[in-house]
Amino acid sequence: MAGSALRRLMAEYKQLTLNPPEGIIAGPINEENFFEWEALITGPEGTCFEGGIFPAKLIFPPDYPLSPPKMQFICEMFHPNIYADGRVCISILHAPGDDPMGYESSAERWSPVQSVEKILLSVVSMLAEPNDESGANVDAAKMWREDRKQFNKIAEKLVRKTLGLPSP
Amino acid sequence: MPVTLVDRLPLPNLKVYTAGSVLLLSVAVYYAVSVTNDPNWRTNTTVQALEGAAQGPTGDAALSPPPLRAPLQLTNDTGNVTEQMVEVISFMMQEPLCIWTLVNGAYCALGVAGCALRRLVFGRLRVAEAQRIKDKFWNYVFYKFIFVSGVVNVQYMDEVLLWCSWFTLLGCLHLLAQLCKDRFEYLSSSPQPARWAHARLLALLAGVLGAAGTLLAAAARWGLPVGRDTFAFMAAECVLVGVTALHVVARFVLRARDADPAGPAAYYTHLVFDSVSLATELAHVAHMVVHCNALVSMASLVLLMQLRHLLHALLARLRRHRIYTALAHHMRRNYPMASREEVEENEDNCAICWEPMKEARKLPCSHLFHNSCLCRWVQQDASCPTCRRALSAAADAARRPRPPRPLRPLHPLRPLRPPPLAPHDPHAPHGPQLAANVNRANHFFHFDGSRYVSWLPSFSVEVRRVRADAPPDPPADSQLEAMARQVQQVFPQFSLDALSEDLAHTRSPDRTVDNILAGRLLPHPHQHHQQHQHHQRHGDVSHAEEPPATVTAPESPGPAEHAPGPAEHAPDRFGVLERPRDSGEWQVRFSVSAAERQRTLQRRKDQLLAAARRRYLLRDRRQPAAPPAPAAPPATAAPAAQPPFK
């Protein structure tokens, strides 16, 4: 089983290398372990995360692509749909079988036609448009709703941090 | 687990060990030489041994052979080198300390030989392989220790030595076979075939198989006279090694014959090998449990646990197979194999494994997949992976005792969802989930990217629940075709296929017409032939409740295009990527060598970060007071030399 996962990951890696979407880079952290990737995601322009380069880790299951990978930002993040420890909460990363909340229809969840590229693209759009109704980070959701100015300030600080620039 | 415990032990590496062993061995030889220089050594040691034997009858009497010839040899002691060598060796065989040094030396030699072989065939081990080998090694040592101490109940030191050397040889073969397996898996997934590496692997596998055969013959030759049990114990291990090696060879053959990696031939090969090796191991452990008659000992406890684990593994394998056959049967009946023309016409790879299809199964929604890929997926979720159309009947075939998941008659949305609905709510109420889902009203989301930046596209998403009174089953094919013809009369530029596909979901000509008028259904959707993306775009076209541009939302179509509408943007997605640009960013080569790939990746990461930093500083300087300006014109902000963001 792991063999087919490996082949598929290799194909995705190849595609992401030869045809990368704008501002997104992803690949295995170390080819010794093809099931652990690092991705760099550029904050979408025109949003408060603009310009930041956000690193995230992707952990693939041995039966990938039948099960979705897990994704976790490894930089500090403040976003309504990202847990404080960096785990990303979007529906396409949820396995079709388990629906702990009974909230999503199976159509929104993982399917093997999804790919690393599509996950990362959805994360980019999640950064652009947080869903403040479903808060993985309640504080961030509240601030996003009520005090956008403060939220933008925090985001700006995070952006500077990811670029290795000192806070102003 | 023995492995975690062993990890903490400070074990010397091979170099230190070899040096130590050589040193010990030379000391022992020196000692033996100096003792045998004394012509009377035999009488001295014989006397000691006899005394020892007299004092402790259970002592290592078996170790010291009765020195009958000793008085004879005493007389004709010469300076002849060969005779002295014989003397030295026979002395060392008698002296317990020297024996242990010799055994240690043998192990050391084996280790060095194994290392050399490994270096010759595999080169540097990958971390994963090394870890696997280490785990396997310590597990092996642990179970063999249990076996020797708890099961065969050895009485004498030489018996222990015999078993140890037997298991050492087999252990080496086990490890080599495991390494071959791991390496083959890695090689078969790497982008280019390495013929030379494959040849070396095959040679090693042949060697392993030969050695296992020889050992099996040895077991029959020397084990059978001792007893059936002994023979069975010895043979089981040989068979296990043989099966592992043969499995790898079988994979080689499958690959060489270009067999569909997800096809039935490969499936049944794996099934047979998996079950044979599990069954052999199971029988072996069961035999051990029966053989060690002391039922309440540590050894039997460990063995019983192992037995339970193996039994579970075997049953799980067989259960999986049962589900597989049930599903295969169901799929054979309900979803026909695609015809040869259909497979050829469909230039895409299987959307699940991304590998080319020689034969494929066709779902009612006309999506093609490998038979076994589909099988494995349907075991998890009874829907078409591409369009999410429910295959409710397939679910029943494989459904285990657990209650079937309610497959709501959702409108098949495209799997990738734009952000507004995407994140799911961890705080959502647990209780009346289903009701809430069914009663949710239609949602309409609109994202106007051009409000922020010129290159961001606009898109809107409509989530519509199918009315409860809609027929749960799609209309029959003839009905569909009739409806499609009806619509085609109005819109002749649409192919019949595209129309019936859309109709299969909307189930009403009026709504399909709506889709066409709203630009959600595009004419000639099949003329693009980008691999992999076909399914996804296919989804765009056929499930037109959503505008097709959602997936492309975060992508920049290039500086020249200003906020393209969904209709013109979607088919152009790959055209945009293919358009030659002067940036070298995406023209990176995908190297064959892992190290170079790694370097390229690192360089790209550094470039991205550096470019982002430069751009950020530049923007910062231009607008010092306004933090994240919503409408920063990116085309001018970026220096011309920066590849990723123009």
mmCIF file of C-alpha atoms in Angstrom, chain B residues 79-387:
data_model
loop_
_atom_site.group_PDB
_atom_site.id
_atom_site.type_symbol
_atom_site.label_atom_id
_atom_site.label_comp_id
_atom_site.label_asym_id
_atom_site.label_seq_id
_atom_site.Cartn_x
_atom_site.Cartn_y
_atom_site.Cartn_z
ATOM 1 C CA GLY B 79 58.389 -26.981 15.453
ATOM 2 C CA ASN B 80 56.258 -27.627 12.418
ATOM 3 C CA VAL B 81 54.007 -24.632 11.785
ATOM 4 C CA THR B 82 50.950 -26.504 10.620
ATOM 5 C CA GLU B 83 51.062 -28.805 13.546
ATOM 6 C CA GLN B 84 51.407 -25.904 15.873
ATOM 7 C CA MET B 85 48.357 -24.312 14.258
ATOM 8 C CA VAL B 86 46.421 -27.492 14.884
ATOM 9 C CA GLU B 87 47.663 -27.424 18.417
ATOM 10 C CA VAL B 88 46.620 -23.818 18.897
ATOM 11 C CA ILE B 89 43.177 -24.423 17.465
ATOM 12 C CA SER B 90 42.572 -27.531 19.452
ATOM 13 C CA PHE B 91 43.637 -25.674 22.565
ATOM 14 C CA MET B 92 41.327 -22.817 21.778
ATOM 15 C CA MET B 93 38.456 -25.219 21.298
ATOM 16 C CA GLN B 94 39.006 -26.462 24.796
ATOM 17 C CA GLU B 95 39.486 -23.217 26.622
ATOM 18 C CA PRO B 96 36.074 -21.611 27.282
ATOM 19 C CA LEU B 97 37.446 -18.050 27.161
ATOM 20 C CA CYS B 98 39.030 -18.698 23.791
ATOM 21 C CA ILE B 99 35.854 -20.246 22.448
ATOM 22 C CA TRP B 100 33.898 -17.133 23.279
ATOM 23 C CA THR B 101 36.522 -14.993 21.636
ATOM 24 C CA LEU B 102 36.322 -17.159 18.530
ATOM 25 C CA VAL B 103 32.536 -16.929 18.457
ATOM 26 C CA ASN B 104 32.746 -13.210 18.891
ATOM 27 C CA GLY B 105 35.263 -13.090 16.051
ATOM 28 C CA ALA B 106 32.910 -15.050 13.827
ATOM 29 C CA TYR B 107 30.062 -12.670 14.552
ATOM 30 C CA CYS B 108 32.314 -9.755 13.864
ATOM 31 C CA ALA B 109 33.370 -11.240 10.541
ATOM 32 C CA LEU B 110 29.736 -11.813 9.657
ATOM 33 C CA GLY B 111 28.907 -8.242 10.573
ATOM 34 C CA VAL B 112 31.727 -6.879 8.462
ATOM 35 C CA ALA B 113 30.726 -9.106 5.544
ATOM 36 C CA GLY B 114 27.107 -8.009 5.871
ATOM 37 C CA CYS B 115 28.168 -4.401 5.947
ATOM 38 C CA ALA B 116 30.302 -4.836 2.852
ATOM 39 C CA LEU B 117 27.445 -6.558 1.056
ATOM 40 C CA ARG B 118 25.087 -3.786 2.066
ATOM 41 C CA ARG B 119 27.482 -1.154 0.822
ATOM 42 C CA LEU B 120 27.975 -3.017 -2.427
ATOM 43 C CA VAL B 121 24.305 -3.538 -3.191
ATOM 44 C CA PHE B 122 22.479 -0.708 -1.502
ATOM 45 C CA GLY B 123 25.010 2.040 -1.053
ATOM 46 C CA ARG B 124 24.057 4.327 1.776
ATOM 47 C CA LEU B 125 20.892 3.245 3.538
ATOM 48 C CA ARG B 126 18.053 5.677 3.682
ATOM 49 C CA VAL B 127 16.976 6.678 7.160
ATOM 50 C CA ALA B 128 13.648 4.903 6.835
ATOM 51 C CA GLU B 129 15.355 1.709 5.721
ATOM 52 C CA ALA B 130 17.902 1.863 8.490
ATOM 53 C CA GLN B 131 15.152 2.380 11.032
ATOM 54 C CA ARG B 132 13.139 -0.518 9.674
ATOM 55 C CA ILE B 133 16.167 -2.778 9.730
ATOM 56 C CA LYS B 134 16.983 -1.794 13.268
ATOM 57 C CA ASP B 135 13.449 -2.486 14.443
ATOM 58 C CA LYS B 136 13.370 -5.765 12.661
ATOM 59 C CA PHE B 137 16.753 -6.779 14.005
ATOM 60 C CA TRP B 138 15.922 -6.168 17.627
ATOM 61 C CA ASN B 139 12.528 -7.761 17.321
ATOM 62 C CA TYR B 140 14.185 -10.768 15.786
ATOM 63 C CA VAL B 141 16.792 -10.960 18.520
ATOM 64 C CA PHE B 142 14.092 -10.646 21.138
ATOM 65 C CA TYR B 143 11.922 -13.440 19.772
ATOM 66 C CA LYS B 144 14.855 -15.728 19.136
ATOM 67 C CA PHE B 145 16.013 -15.183 22.678
ATOM 68 C CA ILE B 146 12.547 -16.167 23.853
ATOM 69 C CA PHE B 147 12.694 -19.167 21.579
ATOM 70 C CA VAL B 148 16.070 -20.404 22.713
ATOM 71 C CA SER B 149 15.528 -19.756 26.387
ATOM 72 C CA GLY B 150 11.861 -20.620 26.689
ATOM 73 C CA VAL B 151 10.862 -23.005 23.980
ATOM 74 C CA VAL B 152 13.555 -25.491 23.063
ATOM 75 C CA ASN B 153 14.822 -25.620 26.599
ATOM 76 C CA VAL B 154 18.449 -26.155 25.770
ATOM 77 C CA GLN B 155 20.618 -27.928 28.288
ATOM 78 C CA TYR B 156 24.123 -27.531 26.979
ATOM 79 C CA MET B 157 26.247 -24.686 25.870
ATOM 80 C CA ASP B 158 27.000 -26.171 22.483
ATOM 81 C CA GLU B 159 23.317 -26.511 21.750
ATOM 82 C CA VAL B 160 22.881 -22.823 22.488
ATOM 83 C CA LEU B 161 25.769 -22.096 20.210
ATOM 84 C CA LEU B 162 24.287 -24.154 17.419
ATOM 85 C CA TRP B 163 20.908 -22.459 17.653
ATOM 86 C CA CYS B 164 22.566 -19.073 17.872
ATOM 87 C CA SER B 165 24.626 -19.598 14.777
ATOM 88 C CA TRP B 166 21.608 -20.957 12.924
ATOM 89 C CA PHE B 167 19.522 -17.959 13.827
ATOM 90 C CA THR B 168 22.347 -15.598 13.065
ATOM 91 C CA LEU B 169 22.580 -16.879 9.533
ATOM 92 C CA LEU B 170 18.825 -16.716 9.104
ATOM 93 C CA GLY B 171 18.691 -13.297 10.688
ATOM 94 C CA CYS B 172 21.159 -12.004 8.147
ATOM 95 C CA LEU B 173 19.024 -13.379 5.348
ATOM 96 C CA HIS B 174 15.890 -11.863 6.901
ATOM 97 C CA LEU B 175 17.495 -8.466 7.110
ATOM 98 C CA LEU B 176 18.797 -8.637 3.574
ATOM 99 C CA ALA B 177 15.396 -9.679 2.264
ATOM 100 C CA GLN B 178 13.745 -6.834 4.154
ATOM 101 C CA LEU B 179 16.270 -4.380 2.788
ATOM 102 C CA CYS B 180 15.631 -5.628 -0.730
ATOM 103 C CA LYS B 181 11.926 -5.139 -0.220
ATOM 104 C CA ASP B 182 12.258 -1.593 1.059
ATOM 105 C CA ARG B 183 14.745 -0.650 -1.570
ATOM 106 C CA PHE B 184 12.653 -2.092 -4.347
ATOM 107 C CA GLU B 185 9.660 -0.091 -3.182
ATOM 108 C CA TYR B 186 11.757 3.026 -3.172
ATOM 109 C CA LEU B 187 13.268 2.328 -6.560
ATOM 110 C CA SER B 188 9.946 1.598 -8.150
ATOM 111 C CA SER B 189 8.607 4.945 -7.001
ATOM 112 C CA SER B 190 11.518 7.032 -8.142
ATOM 113 C CA PRO B 191 11.029 8.853 -11.400
ATOM 114 C CA GLN B 192 13.520 6.974 -13.517
ATOM 115 C CA PRO B 193 14.340 3.302 -13.508
ATOM 116 C CA ALA B 194 17.836 2.492 -12.308
ATOM 117 C CA ARG B 195 18.672 -0.674 -14.180
ATOM 118 C CA TRP B 196 21.972 -1.269 -12.493
ATOM 119 C CA ALA B 197 20.494 -0.963 -9.023
ATOM 120 C CA HIS B 198 17.735 -3.350 -10.017
ATOM 121 C CA ALA B 199 20.230 -5.859 -11.334
ATOM 122 C CA ARG B 200 22.223 -5.769 -8.119
ATOM 123 C CA LEU B 201 19.063 -6.179 -6.094
ATOM 124 C CA LEU B 202 18.012 -9.163 -8.159
ATOM 125 C CA ALA B 203 21.420 -10.759 -7.765
ATOM 126 C CA LEU B 204 21.236 -10.322 -4.028
ATOM 127 C CA LEU B 205 17.713 -11.726 -3.966
ATOM 128 C CA ALA B 206 18.867 -14.760 -5.893
ATOM 129 C CA GLY B 207 21.656 -15.178 -3.370
ATOM 130 C CA VAL B 208 19.212 -14.907 -0.478
ATOM 131 C CA LEU B 209 16.888 -17.424 -2.064
ATOM 132 C CA GLY B 210 19.776 -19.814 -2.690
ATOM 133 C CA ALA B 211 20.994 -19.463 0.855
ATOM 134 C CA ALA B 212 17.511 -20.032 2.229
ATOM 135 C CA GLY B 213 17.219 -23.162 0.110
ATOM 136 C CA THR B 214 20.573 -24.406 1.316
ATOM 137 C CA LEU B 215 19.616 -23.795 4.905
ATOM 138 C CA LEU B 216 16.341 -25.626 4.359
ATOM 139 C CA ALA B 217 18.280 -28.584 2.982
ATOM 140 C CA ALA B 218 20.604 -28.388 5.966
ATOM 141 C CA ALA B 219 17.594 -28.398 8.269
ATOM 142 C CA ALA B 220 16.278 -31.498 6.543
ATOM 143 C CA ARG B 221 19.673 -33.149 6.693
ATOM 144 C CA TRP B 222 20.515 -32.489 10.332
ATOM 145 C CA GLY B 223 17.244 -31.382 11.873
ATOM 146 C CA LEU B 224 15.056 -34.278 10.829
ATOM 147 C CA PRO B 225 17.111 -36.956 12.622
ATOM 148 C CA VAL B 226 16.859 -34.919 15.836
ATOM 149 C CA GLY B 227 13.106 -34.717 15.681
ATOM 150 C CA ARG B 228 10.191 -33.375 13.723
ATOM 151 C CA ASP B 229 9.765 -30.405 16.039
ATOM 152 C CA THR B 230 13.322 -29.280 15.545
ATOM 153 C CA PHE B 231 12.986 -29.637 11.822
ATOM 154 C CA ALA B 232 9.737 -27.650 11.794
ATOM 155 C CA PHE B 233 11.316 -24.860 13.826
ATOM 156 C CA MET B 234 14.278 -24.718 11.512
ATOM 157 C CA ALA B 235 12.284 -24.962 8.320
ATOM 158 C CA ALA B 236 9.706 -22.315 9.231
ATOM 159 C CA GLU B 237 12.317 -19.588 9.340
ATOM 160 C CA CYS B 238 13.797 -20.637 6.013
ATOM 161 C CA VAL B 239 10.360 -20.636 4.446
ATOM 162 C CA LEU B 240 9.667 -17.152 5.802
ATOM 163 C CA VAL B 241 12.852 -15.769 4.323
ATOM 164 C CA GLY B 242 12.106 -17.510 1.055
ATOM 165 C CA VAL B 243 8.588 -16.112 0.893
ATOM 166 C CA THR B 244 9.764 -12.570 1.549
ATOM 167 C CA ALA B 245 12.443 -12.828 -1.120
ATOM 168 C CA LEU B 246 10.065 -14.454 -3.580
ATOM 169 C CA HIS B 247 7.540 -11.704 -2.979
ATOM 170 C CA VAL B 248 10.074 -9.097 -3.993
ATOM 171 C CA VAL B 249 11.012 -11.181 -7.019
ATOM 172 C CA ALA B 250 7.333 -11.419 -7.914
ATOM 173 C CA ARG B 251 7.066 -7.654 -7.753
ATOM 174 C CA PHE B 252 10.023 -7.436 -10.072
ATOM 175 C CA VAL B 253 8.316 -9.762 -12.487
ATOM 176 C CA LEU B 254 5.042 -7.856 -12.292
ATOM 177 C CA ARG B 255 6.852 -4.652 -12.964
ATOM 178 C CA ALA B 256 8.944 -6.086 -15.749
ATOM 179 C CA ARG B 257 5.828 -7.381 -17.452
ATOM 180 C CA ASP B 258 4.291 -3.946 -17.064
ATOM 181 C CA ALA B 259 1.371 -5.274 -15.106
ATOM 182 C CA ASP B 260 -1.173 -2.793 -13.935
ATOM 183 C CA PRO B 261 0.015 -2.070 -10.375
ATOM 184 C CA ALA B 262 -3.589 -1.914 -9.281
ATOM 185 C CA GLY B 263 -4.860 -4.753 -11.417
ATOM 186 C CA PRO B 264 -6.068 -8.154 -10.329
ATOM 187 C CA ALA B 265 -2.807 -9.935 -11.153
ATOM 188 C CA ALA B 266 -0.874 -7.730 -8.773
ATOM 189 C CA TYR B 267 -3.616 -7.895 -6.184
ATOM 190 C CA TYR B 268 -3.760 -11.676 -6.103
ATOM 191 C CA THR B 269 0.022 -11.997 -6.098
ATOM 192 C CA HIS B 270 0.230 -9.785 -3.058
ATOM 193 C CA LEU B 271 -2.662 -11.570 -1.440
ATOM 194 C CA VAL B 272 -1.060 -14.975 -1.881
ATOM 195 C CA PHE B 273 2.324 -13.877 -0.588
ATOM 196 C CA ASP B 274 0.888 -11.935 2.314
ATOM 197 C CA SER B 275 -1.304 -14.770 3.443
ATOM 198 C CA VAL B 276 1.344 -17.435 2.965
ATOM 199 C CA SER B 277 3.868 -15.545 5.032
ATOM 200 C CA LEU B 278 1.311 -14.692 7.717
ATOM 201 C CA ALA B 279 0.032 -18.255 7.836
ATOM 202 C CA THR B 280 3.547 -19.681 8.053
ATOM 203 C CA GLU B 281 4.448 -17.371 10.861
ATOM 204 C CA LEU B 282 1.202 -18.126 12.611
ATOM 205 C CA ALA B 283 1.796 -21.856 12.381
ATOM 206 C CA HIS B 284 5.363 -21.371 13.568
ATOM 207 C CA VAL B 285 4.336 -19.417 16.638
ATOM 208 C CA ALA B 286 1.450 -21.778 17.379
ATOM 209 C CA HIS B 287 3.846 -24.677 17.171
ATOM 210 C CA MET B 288 6.159 -22.932 19.610
ATOM 211 C CA VAL B 289 3.300 -22.327 22.027
ATOM 212 C CA VAL B 290 2.293 -25.967 21.897
ATOM 213 C CA HIS B 291 5.875 -27.085 22.199
ATOM 214 C CA CYS B 292 6.741 -25.121 25.290
ATOM 215 C CA ASN B 293 4.718 -27.129 27.710
ATOM 216 C CA ALA B 294 5.128 -24.838 30.676
ATOM 217 C CA LEU B 295 1.985 -22.860 30.066
ATOM 218 C CA VAL B 296 2.514 -20.119 32.584
ATOM 219 C CA SER B 297 5.897 -18.811 31.720
ATOM 220 C CA MET B 298 7.078 -15.503 30.447
ATOM 221 C CA ALA B 299 7.959 -17.067 27.123
ATOM 222 C CA SER B 300 4.533 -18.512 26.504
ATOM 223 C CA LEU B 301 2.972 -15.205 27.463
ATOM 224 C CA VAL B 302 5.048 -13.360 24.903
ATOM 225 C CA LEU B 303 4.362 -16.028 22.326
ATOM 226 C CA LEU B 304 0.638 -15.905 22.947
ATOM 227 C CA MET B 305 0.645 -12.174 22.450
ATOM 228 C CA GLN B 306 2.547 -12.623 19.244
ATOM 229 C CA LEU B 307 0.103 -15.317 18.207
ATOM 230 C CA ARG B 308 -2.818 -13.011 18.832
ATOM 231 C CA HIS B 309 -1.224 -10.261 16.831
ATOM 232 C CA LEU B 310 -0.550 -12.560 13.903
ATOM 233 C CA LEU B 311 -4.022 -14.013 14.016
ATOM 234 C CA HIS B 312 -5.500 -10.551 13.905
ATOM 235 C CA ALA B 313 -3.280 -9.587 11.013
ATOM 236 C CA LEU B 314 -4.250 -12.670 9.072
ATOM 237 C CA LEU B 315 -7.934 -12.242 9.765
ATOM 238 C CA ALA B 316 -7.776 -8.591 8.828
ATOM 239 C CA ARG B 317 -6.084 -9.529 5.585
ATOM 240 C CA LEU B 318 -8.725 -12.097 4.810
ATOM 241 C CA ARG B 319 -11.521 -9.722 5.767
ATOM 242 C CA ARG B 320 -10.065 -7.160 3.473
ATOM 243 C CA HIS B 321 -10.010 -9.728 0.773
ATOM 244 C CA ARG B 322 -13.640 -10.654 1.397
ATOM 245 C CA ILE B 323 -14.665 -7.043 1.115
ATOM 246 C CA TYR B 324 -12.553 -6.734 -1.967
ATOM 247 C CA THR B 325 -14.220 -9.679 -3.649
ATOM 248 C CA ALA B 326 -17.691 -8.536 -2.615
ATOM 249 C CA LEU B 327 -17.012 -5.115 -3.997
ATOM 250 C CA ALA B 328 -15.366 -6.477 -7.095
ATOM 251 C CA HIS B 329 -18.399 -8.610 -7.677
ATOM 252 C CA HIS B 330 -20.710 -5.702 -7.124
ATOM 253 C CA MET B 331 -18.703 -3.473 -9.394
ATOM 254 C CA ARG B 332 -18.523 -6.118 -12.073
ATOM 255 C CA ARG B 333 -22.270 -6.296 -12.034
ATOM 256 C CA ASN B 334 -23.115 -2.624 -11.781
ATOM 257 C CA TYR B 335 -20.279 -0.675 -13.295
ATOM 258 C CA PRO B 336 -19.043 -2.118 -16.533
ATOM 259 C CA MET B 337 -15.440 -2.056 -17.580
ATOM 260 C CA ALA B 338 -14.834 0.801 -19.912
ATOM 261 C CA SER B 339 -14.428 -0.271 -23.489
ATOM 262 C CA ARG B 340 -11.022 -0.142 -25.066
ATOM 263 C CA GLU B 341 -11.967 2.915 -27.099
ATOM 264 C CA GLU B 342 -13.189 4.722 -24.032
ATOM 265 C CA VAL B 343 -9.957 4.081 -22.209
ATOM 266 C CA GLU B 344 -7.897 5.168 -25.159
ATOM 267 C CA GLU B 345 -10.002 8.236 -25.689
ATOM 268 C CA ASN B 346 -9.601 9.170 -22.088
ATOM 269 C CA GLU B 347 -6.010 10.289 -22.006
ATOM 270 C CA ASP B 348 -5.984 10.882 -18.291
ATOM 271 C CA ASN B 349 -4.379 8.831 -15.637
ATOM 272 C CA CYS B 350 -6.408 7.267 -12.900
ATOM 273 C CA ALA B 351 -7.370 10.154 -10.654
ATOM 274 C CA ILE B 352 -6.706 8.113 -7.547
ATOM 275 C CA CYS B 353 -3.192 6.814 -8.129
ATOM 276 C CA TRP B 354 -2.216 9.152 -10.974
ATOM 277 C CA GLU B 355 -0.952 6.263 -13.005
ATOM 278 C CA PRO B 356 -1.906 5.406 -16.565
ATOM 279 C CA MET B 357 -4.865 3.139 -17.139
ATOM 280 C CA LYS B 358 -4.822 0.206 -19.449
ATOM 281 C CA GLU B 359 -8.203 -0.946 -18.356
ATOM 282 C CA ALA B 360 -10.638 0.922 -16.257
ATOM 283 C CA ARG B 361 -13.988 0.714 -14.645
ATOM 284 C CA LYS B 362 -16.601 3.223 -15.534
ATOM 285 C CA LEU B 363 -18.959 4.715 -13.012
ATOM 286 C CA PRO B 364 -22.449 5.825 -13.953
ATOM 287 C CA CYS B 365 -21.137 9.389 -13.956
ATOM 288 C CA SER B 366 -18.720 8.260 -16.701
ATOM 289 C CA HIS B 367 -15.596 8.765 -14.647
ATOM 290 C CA LEU B 368 -12.922 6.139 -15.138
ATOM 291 C CA PHE B 369 -10.695 4.585 -12.481
ATOM 292 C CA HIS B 370 -8.524 1.576 -11.958
ATOM 293 C CA ASN B 371 -10.570 -1.275 -10.717
ATOM 294 C CA SER B 372 -8.621 -1.817 -7.518
ATOM 295 C CA CYS B 373 -8.127 1.882 -6.790
ATOM 296 C CA LEU B 374 -11.854 2.291 -6.994
ATOM 297 C CA CYS B 375 -12.346 -0.780 -4.847
ATOM 298 C CA ARG B 376 -10.112 0.538 -2.118
ATOM 299 C CA TRP B 377 -11.813 3.904 -2.206
ATOM 300 C CA VAL B 378 -15.340 2.565 -2.199
ATOM 301 C CA GLN B 379 -14.498 0.622 0.944
ATOM 302 C CA GLN B 380 -14.083 4.002 2.595
ATOM 303 C CA ASP B 381 -16.693 6.088 0.985
ATOM 304 C CA ALA B 382 -19.388 5.109 -1.436
ATOM 305 C CA SER B 383 -19.129 7.955 -3.860
ATOM 306 C CA CYS B 384 -17.404 8.847 -7.065
ATOM 307 C CA PRO B 385 -14.083 10.398 -6.051
ATOM 308 C CA THR B 386 -14.306 12.976 -8.793
ATOM 309 C CA CYS B 387 -17.857 14.230 -8.700
#
